[in-house]
PDB file of C-alpha atoms in Angstrom:
ATOM      1  CA  GLY A 723       0.028  -0.459  -0.475  1.00  0.00           C
ATOM      2  CA  ILE A 724       1.840   2.997   1.007  1.00  0.00           C
ATOM      3  CA  ASP A 725       5.538   2.332  -0.090  1.00  0.00           C
ATOM      4  CA  SER A 726       3.779   1.652  -3.467  1.00  0.00           C
ATOM      5  CA  LEU A 727       2.450   4.871  -3.462  1.00  0.00           C
ATOM      6  CA  ALA A 728       5.433   6.673  -2.457  1.00  0.00           C
ATOM      7  CA  ALA A 729       7.129   5.478  -5.336  1.00  0.00           C
ATOM      8  CA  VAL A 730       4.573   6.326  -7.835  1.00  0.00           C
ATOM      9  CA  ALA A 731       4.600   9.493  -6.182  1.00  0.00           C
ATOM     10  CA  LEU A 732       8.180  10.044  -6.017  1.00  0.00           C
ATOM     11  CA  THR A 733       8.429   8.681  -9.958  1.00  0.00           C
ATOM     12  CA  GLY A 734       6.072  11.600 -10.559  1.00  0.00           C
ATOM     13  CA  PHE A 735       7.745  14.033  -8.487  1.00  0.00           C
ATOM     14  CA  VAL A 736      10.804  13.300 -10.446  1.00  0.00           C
ATOM     15  CA  LEU A 737       8.883  13.517 -14.210  1.00  0.00           C
ATOM     16  CA  VAL A 738       7.263  17.054 -13.166  1.00  0.00           C
ATOM     17  CA  GLY A 739       9.989  18.245 -11.815  1.00  0.00           C
ATOM     18  CA  GLY A 740      13.152  17.409 -15.113  1.00  0.00           C
ATOM     19  CA  LEU A 741       9.794  17.825 -17.524  1.00  0.00           C
ATOM     20  CA  LEU A 742      10.654  21.597 -16.258  1.00  0.00           C
ATOM     21  CA  VAL A 743      13.995  21.983 -15.834  1.00  0.00           C
ATOM     22  CA  PHE A 744      14.576  20.942 -18.864  1.00  0.00           C
ATOM     23  CA  GLY A 745      11.702  23.439 -20.241  1.00  0.00           C
ATOM     24  CA  PHE A 746      13.613  25.700 -18.406  1.00  0.00           C
ATOM     25  CA  ALA A 747      16.952  25.013 -19.720  1.00  0.00           C
ATOM     26  CA  ARG A 748      14.306  25.261 -23.327  1.00  0.00           C
ATOM     27  CA  ALA A 749      13.606  28.562 -22.535  1.00  0.00           C
ATOM     28  CA  LEU A 750      17.171  29.934 -21.477  1.00  0.00           C
ATOM     29  CA  VAL A 751      18.928  29.113 -25.791  1.00  0.00           C
ATOM     30  CA  PRO A 752      16.952  32.771 -26.929  1.00  0.00           C
ATOM     31  CA  ALA A 753      19.287  34.826 -23.989  1.00  0.00           C
ATOM     32  CA  ALA A 754      22.096  32.585 -24.458  1.00  0.00           C
ATOM     33  CA  GLU A 755      22.247  33.384 -28.319  1.00  0.00           C
ATOM     34  CA  ALA A 756      21.615  36.961 -27.563  1.00  0.00           C
ATOM     35  CA  GLN A 757      24.405  37.269 -24.955  1.00  0.00           C
ATOM     36  CA  LEU A 758      26.809  35.491 -27.885  1.00  0.00           C
ATOM     37  CA  GLY A 759      24.940  38.444 -29.906  1.00  0.00           C
ATOM     38  CA  ALA A 760      26.132  41.059 -27.685  1.00  0.00           C
ATOM     39  CA  ALA A 761      29.617  40.477 -27.457  1.00  0.00           C
ATOM     40  CA  CYS A 762      30.628  43.127 -29.534  1.00  0.00           C
ATOM     41  CA  ARG A 763      28.610  45.765 -27.465  1.00  0.00           C
ATOM     42  CA  PRO A 764      30.392  46.979 -25.579  1.00  0.00           C
ATOM     43  CA  LEU A 765      33.333  48.251 -28.685  1.00  0.00           C
ATOM     44  CA  ALA A 766      30.062  50.409 -29.645  1.00  0.00           C
ATOM     45  CA  PRO A 767      30.244  48.409 -33.457  1.00  0.00           C
ATOM     46  CA  ILE A 768      27.117  50.438 -36.246  1.00  0.00           C
ATOM     47  CA  ALA A 769      25.994  47.550 -38.382  1.00  0.00           C
ATOM     48  CA  VAL A 770      26.021  47.932 -42.216  1.00  0.00           C
ATOM     49  CA  GLY A 771      24.480  44.926 -44.354  1.00  0.00           C
ATOM     50  CA  LYS A 772      25.730  45.283 -47.593  1.00  0.00           C
ATOM     51  CA  THR A 773      28.218  43.848 -49.960  1.00  0.00           C
ATOM     52  CA  ALA A 774      31.504  45.089 -49.575  1.00  0.00           C
ATOM     53  CA  PRO A 775      33.527  46.520 -52.572  1.00  0.00           C
ATOM     54  CA  GLU A 776      35.935  44.642 -54.861  1.00  0.00           C
ATOM     55  CA  LEU A 777      39.627  46.493 -53.494  1.00  0.00           C
ATOM     56  CA  GLU A 778      42.611  46.499 -56.249  1.00  0.00           C
ATOM     57  CA  LEU A 779      45.215  46.596 -53.826  1.00  0.00           C
ATOM     58  CA  GLN A 780      49.086  45.241 -53.134  1.00  0.00           C
ATOM     59  CA  ASP A 781      50.786  43.665 -50.696  1.00  0.00           C
ATOM     60  CA  LEU A 782      53.939  44.823 -49.349  1.00  0.00           C
ATOM     61  CA  ALA A 783      56.639  43.875 -52.263  1.00  0.00           C
ATOM     62  CA  GLY A 784      53.716  45.446 -55.186  1.00  0.00           C
ATOM     63  CA  ASN A 785      51.922  42.655 -56.299  1.00  0.00           C
ATOM     64  CA  PRO A 786      47.951  43.692 -56.690  1.00  0.00           C
ATOM     65  CA  VAL A 787      45.619  41.499 -54.378  1.00  0.00           C
ATOM     66  CA  LYS A 788      42.237  41.753 -54.559  1.00  0.00           C
ATOM     67  CA  LEU A 789      39.801  41.432 -51.776  1.00  0.00           C
ATOM     68  CA  SER A 790      38.103  39.091 -53.076  1.00  0.00           C
ATOM     69  CA  ASP A 791      40.732  36.336 -53.384  1.00  0.00           C
ATOM     70  CA  TYR A 792      40.012  36.155 -49.213  1.00  0.00           C
ATOM     71  CA  ARG A 793      36.039  35.528 -50.084  1.00  0.00           C
ATOM     72  CA  GLY A 794      35.323  32.131 -48.078  1.00  0.00           C
ATOM     73  CA  LYS A 795      36.607  33.988 -44.848  1.00  0.00           C
ATOM     74  CA  TYR A 796      36.235  35.821 -41.653  1.00  0.00           C
ATOM     75  CA  LEU A 797      37.805  39.022 -42.281  1.00  0.00           C
ATOM     76  CA  ILE A 798      38.725  42.103 -39.767  1.00  0.00           C
ATOM     77  CA  VAL A 799      39.705  45.405 -41.942  1.00  0.00           C
ATOM     78  CA  ASN A 800      41.939  47.794 -41.029  1.00  0.00           C
ATOM     79  CA  PHE A 801      41.849  50.997 -42.893  1.00  0.00           C
ATOM     80  CA  TRP A 802      44.797  52.905 -41.478  1.00  0.00           C
ATOM     81  CA  ALA A 803      47.756  55.628 -42.923  1.00  0.00           C
ATOM     82  CA  THR A 804      51.475  55.331 -42.131  1.00  0.00           C
ATOM     83  CA  TRP A 805      50.996  59.625 -41.269  1.00  0.00           C
ATOM     84  CA  CYS A 806      47.746  59.431 -38.609  1.00  0.00           C
ATOM     85  CA  GLU A 807      48.297  59.868 -35.082  1.00  0.00           C
ATOM     86  CA  PRO A 808      45.169  57.570 -33.712  1.00  0.00           C
ATOM     87  CA  CYS A 809      46.142  54.766 -36.081  1.00  0.00           C
ATOM     88  CA  THR A 810      49.297  54.047 -35.107  1.00  0.00           C
ATOM     89  CA  ARG A 811      47.673  54.504 -31.202  1.00  0.00           C
ATOM     90  CA  GLU A 812      44.920  50.416 -32.806  1.00  0.00           C
ATOM     91  CA  TRP A 813      47.660  49.030 -34.326  1.00  0.00           C
ATOM     92  CA  PRO A 814      49.836  47.805 -30.754  1.00  0.00           C
ATOM     93  CA  ASP A 815      46.568  46.040 -30.401  1.00  0.00           C
ATOM     94  CA  LEU A 816      45.703  44.879 -33.840  1.00  0.00           C
ATOM     95  CA  ALA A 817      49.030  43.241 -33.998  1.00  0.00           C
ATOM     96  CA  ILE A 818      47.799  41.602 -30.399  1.00  0.00           C
ATOM     97  CA  LEU A 819      44.692  40.678 -32.161  1.00  0.00           C
ATOM     98  CA  GLY A 820      46.100  39.275 -35.091  1.00  0.00           C
ATOM     99  CA  GLU A 821      48.632  37.178 -32.674  1.00  0.00           C
ATOM    100  CA  ARG A 822      45.512  35.692 -31.249  1.00  0.00           C
ATOM    101  CA  LEU A 823      43.883  34.770 -34.123  1.00  0.00           C
ATOM    102  CA  ILE A 824      47.651  33.351 -36.285  1.00  0.00           C
ATOM    103  CA  ASP A 825      46.001  29.257 -35.893  1.00  0.00           C
ATOM    104  CA  ARG A 826      43.049  30.061 -36.849  1.00  0.00           C
ATOM    105  CA  ASP A 827      43.214  30.034 -41.594  1.00  0.00           C
ATOM    106  CA  ASP A 828      39.558  31.010 -41.943  1.00  0.00           C
ATOM    107  CA  VAL A 829      40.279  34.026 -39.980  1.00  0.00           C
ATOM    108  CA  VAL A 830      42.263  36.890 -41.354  1.00  0.00           C
ATOM    109  CA  VAL A 831      43.237  40.469 -40.014  1.00  0.00           C
ATOM    110  CA  LEU A 832      44.150  43.190 -42.639  1.00  0.00           C
ATOM    111  CA  ALA A 833      45.802  46.114 -42.265  1.00  0.00           C
ATOM    112  CA  ILE A 834      44.862  48.875 -45.164  1.00  0.00           C
ATOM    113  CA  SER A 835      47.907  51.936 -45.746  1.00  0.00           C
ATOM    114  CA  VAL A 836      45.771  53.690 -47.079  1.00  0.00           C
ATOM    115  CA  ASP A 837      49.228  55.668 -47.924  1.00  0.00           C
ATOM    116  CA  LYS A 838      50.186  57.120 -51.454  1.00  0.00           C
ATOM    117  CA  GLU A 839      53.893  55.638 -51.519  1.00  0.00           C
ATOM    118  CA  LEU A 840      54.198  51.369 -50.558  1.00  0.00           C
ATOM    119  CA  SER A 841      58.000  52.511 -49.350  1.00  0.00           C
ATOM    120  CA  ASP A 842      56.430  54.129 -46.850  1.00  0.00           C
ATOM    121  CA  ILE A 843      55.004  51.462 -45.141  1.00  0.00           C
ATOM    122  CA  SER A 844      57.641  49.324 -43.737  1.00  0.00           C
ATOM    123  CA  PRO A 845      59.850  52.056 -42.746  1.00  0.00           C
ATOM    124  CA  TYR A 846      56.995  53.503 -40.630  1.00  0.00           C
ATOM    125  CA  LEU A 847      56.432  48.953 -39.175  1.00  0.00           C
ATOM    126  CA  ALA A 848      59.853  49.303 -37.981  1.00  0.00           C
ATOM    127  CA  ARG A 849      60.070  52.148 -36.269  1.00  0.00           C
ATOM    128  CA  MET A 850      56.373  50.420 -33.914  1.00  0.00           C
ATOM    129  CA  GLY A 851      58.139  47.575 -34.007  1.00  0.00           C
ATOM    130  CA  LEU A 852      55.962  45.077 -36.309  1.00  0.00           C
ATOM    131  CA  SER A 853      58.060  43.723 -38.778  1.00  0.00           C
ATOM    132  CA  ASP A 854      56.942  40.593 -37.847  1.00  0.00           C
ATOM    133  CA  THR A 855      52.740  41.226 -36.969  1.00  0.00           C
ATOM    134  CA  SER A 856      50.964  38.795 -37.907  1.00  0.00           C
ATOM    135  CA  VAL A 857      48.338  41.073 -39.773  1.00  0.00           C
ATOM    136  CA  THR A 858      48.176  41.090 -43.176  1.00  0.00           C
ATOM    137  CA  ILE A 859      49.675  44.195 -44.754  1.00  0.00           C
ATOM    138  CA  LEU A 860      48.248  46.040 -47.717  1.00  0.00           C
ATOM    139  CA  ASN A 861      48.918  49.422 -49.969  1.00  0.00           C
ATOM    140  CA  ASP A 862      45.737  51.275 -51.427  1.00  0.00           C
ATOM    141  CA  PRO A 863      47.274  53.437 -53.984  1.00  0.00           C
ATOM    142  CA  SER A 864      44.986  55.495 -54.836  1.00  0.00           C
ATOM    143  CA  GLY A 865      44.557  56.122 -50.821  1.00  0.00           C
ATOM    144  CA  VAL A 866      40.759  55.853 -51.119  1.00  0.00           C
ATOM    145  CA  ALA A 867      39.640  52.378 -50.068  1.00  0.00           C
ATOM    146  CA  HIS A 868      38.156  53.451 -46.275  1.00  0.00           C
ATOM    147  CA  GLN A 869      35.872  55.909 -49.335  1.00  0.00           C
ATOM    148  CA  THR A 870      34.719  52.933 -50.894  1.00  0.00           C
ATOM    149  CA  PHE A 871      34.070  50.854 -47.683  1.00  0.00           C
ATOM    150  CA  GLY A 872      31.876  54.206 -46.918  1.00  0.00           C
ATOM    151  CA  SER A 873      34.817  55.433 -44.045  1.00  0.00           C
ATOM    152  CA  GLU A 874      35.490  59.469 -43.783  1.00  0.00           C
ATOM    153  CA  LYS A 875      38.579  59.486 -41.904  1.00  0.00           C
ATOM    154  CA  ILE A 876      40.699  56.725 -40.340  1.00  0.00           C
ATOM    155  CA  PRO A 877      41.313  53.969 -37.933  1.00  0.00           C
ATOM    156  CA  ASP A 878      37.762  52.822 -39.488  1.00  0.00           C
ATOM    157  CA  THR A 879      37.609  48.659 -39.127  1.00  0.00           C
ATOM    158  CA  TYR A 880      35.137  46.291 -40.865  1.00  0.00           C
ATOM    159  CA  PHE A 881      34.315  42.752 -40.041  1.00  0.00           C
ATOM    160  CA  VAL A 882      33.509  40.696 -43.390  1.00  0.00           C
ATOM    161  CA  ASN A 883      31.961  38.158 -43.856  1.00  0.00           C
ATOM    162  CA  ARG A 884      32.728  34.854 -45.555  1.00  0.00           C
ATOM    163  CA  GLU A 885      30.256  35.754 -47.985  1.00  0.00           C
ATOM    164  CA  GLY A 886      31.908  39.326 -48.771  1.00  0.00           C
ATOM    165  CA  GLU A 887      29.310  41.459 -47.012  1.00  0.00           C
ATOM    166  CA  ILE A 888      29.766  44.097 -44.480  1.00  0.00           C
ATOM    167  CA  GLU A 889      28.731  42.932 -41.484  1.00  0.00           C
ATOM    168  CA  SER A 890      29.508  45.981 -39.186  1.00  0.00           C
ATOM    169  CA  VAL A 891      32.072  48.734 -38.805  1.00  0.00           C
ATOM    170  CA  PHE A 892      33.363  50.191 -35.706  1.00  0.00           C
ATOM    171  CA  VAL A 893      34.180  53.959 -36.370  1.00  0.00           C
ATOM    172  CA  ASN A 894      37.382  55.228 -34.463  1.00  0.00           C
ATOM    173  CA  ILE A 895      39.531  53.551 -32.369  1.00  0.00           C
ATOM    174  CA  ARG A 896      39.649  50.175 -30.397  1.00  0.00           C
ATOM    175  CA  GLN A 897      41.477  47.823 -27.744  1.00  0.00           C
ATOM    176  CA  TRP A 898      41.608  45.519 -30.488  1.00  0.00           C
ATOM    177  CA  GLY A 899      44.025  43.471 -28.015  1.00  0.00           C
ATOM    178  CA  ARG A 900      42.074  43.649 -24.705  1.00  0.00           C
ATOM    179  CA  ALA A 901      39.882  40.242 -23.749  1.00  0.00           C
ATOM    180  CA  LYS A 902      36.376  41.745 -24.605  1.00  0.00           C
ATOM    181  CA  ALA A 903      37.525  42.384 -28.621  1.00  0.00           C
ATOM    182  CA  PHE A 904      38.575  38.842 -29.099  1.00  0.00           C
ATOM    183  CA  ARG A 905      35.330  38.143 -27.075  1.00  0.00           C
ATOM    184  CA  CYS A 906      33.664  39.930 -30.323  1.00  0.00           C
ATOM    185  CA  VAL A 907      35.529  38.574 -32.830  1.00  0.00           C
ATOM    186  CA  GLU A 908      34.967  34.788 -31.955  1.00  0.00           C
ATOM    187  CA  ALA A 909      31.290  35.176 -31.373  1.00  0.00           C
ATOM    188  CA  SER A 910      31.180  37.530 -34.778  1.00  0.00           C
ATOM    189  CA  VAL A 911      33.412  35.158 -37.102  1.00  0.00           C
ATOM    190  CA  ALA A 912      31.002  31.669 -34.447  1.00  0.00           C
ATOM    191  CA  GLY A 913      27.704  33.463 -36.585  1.00  0.00           C
ATOM    192  CA  ARG A 914      26.363  35.010 -33.367  1.00  0.00           C
TER     193      ARG A 914
END
């Protein structure tokens, strides 16, 4: 009598409790996804949602490079110049971010200089102690690549997804070497 009634009650209690816990956990999924999507909020991005323009660039050896050569990879595109003081302040953090992502073959940090003279870039990097940076450095000899992306000034950083869509822009300097910036990049690359 009483033992079997207690067993039925206990079984019912466990089942109801399990359903409640499971239901509560399922209810948290959207909140967890929103939290991951919020990883970039401290960096104040501006949503863009347009196709990245094709850019005719060159590497430090003067070889031609197109932005579309990187299709299929997630791009962190930073526009800068050797004469830009805020860019000089941002560069060490950008180098740290590049170093943190060095083992990832699906993400590329591109630093696109808008300097008119390619020959200005290597001495600048040497003075900054960045000659061996893991950031991919390209040059836009036209000096207007950032404007085709929509920037009025530099530095600005764009996140471009694997399909070539600009997801967001970070206007002006960011501390890319900080943990919160790395979390933002990781969440963006993961598509959250």
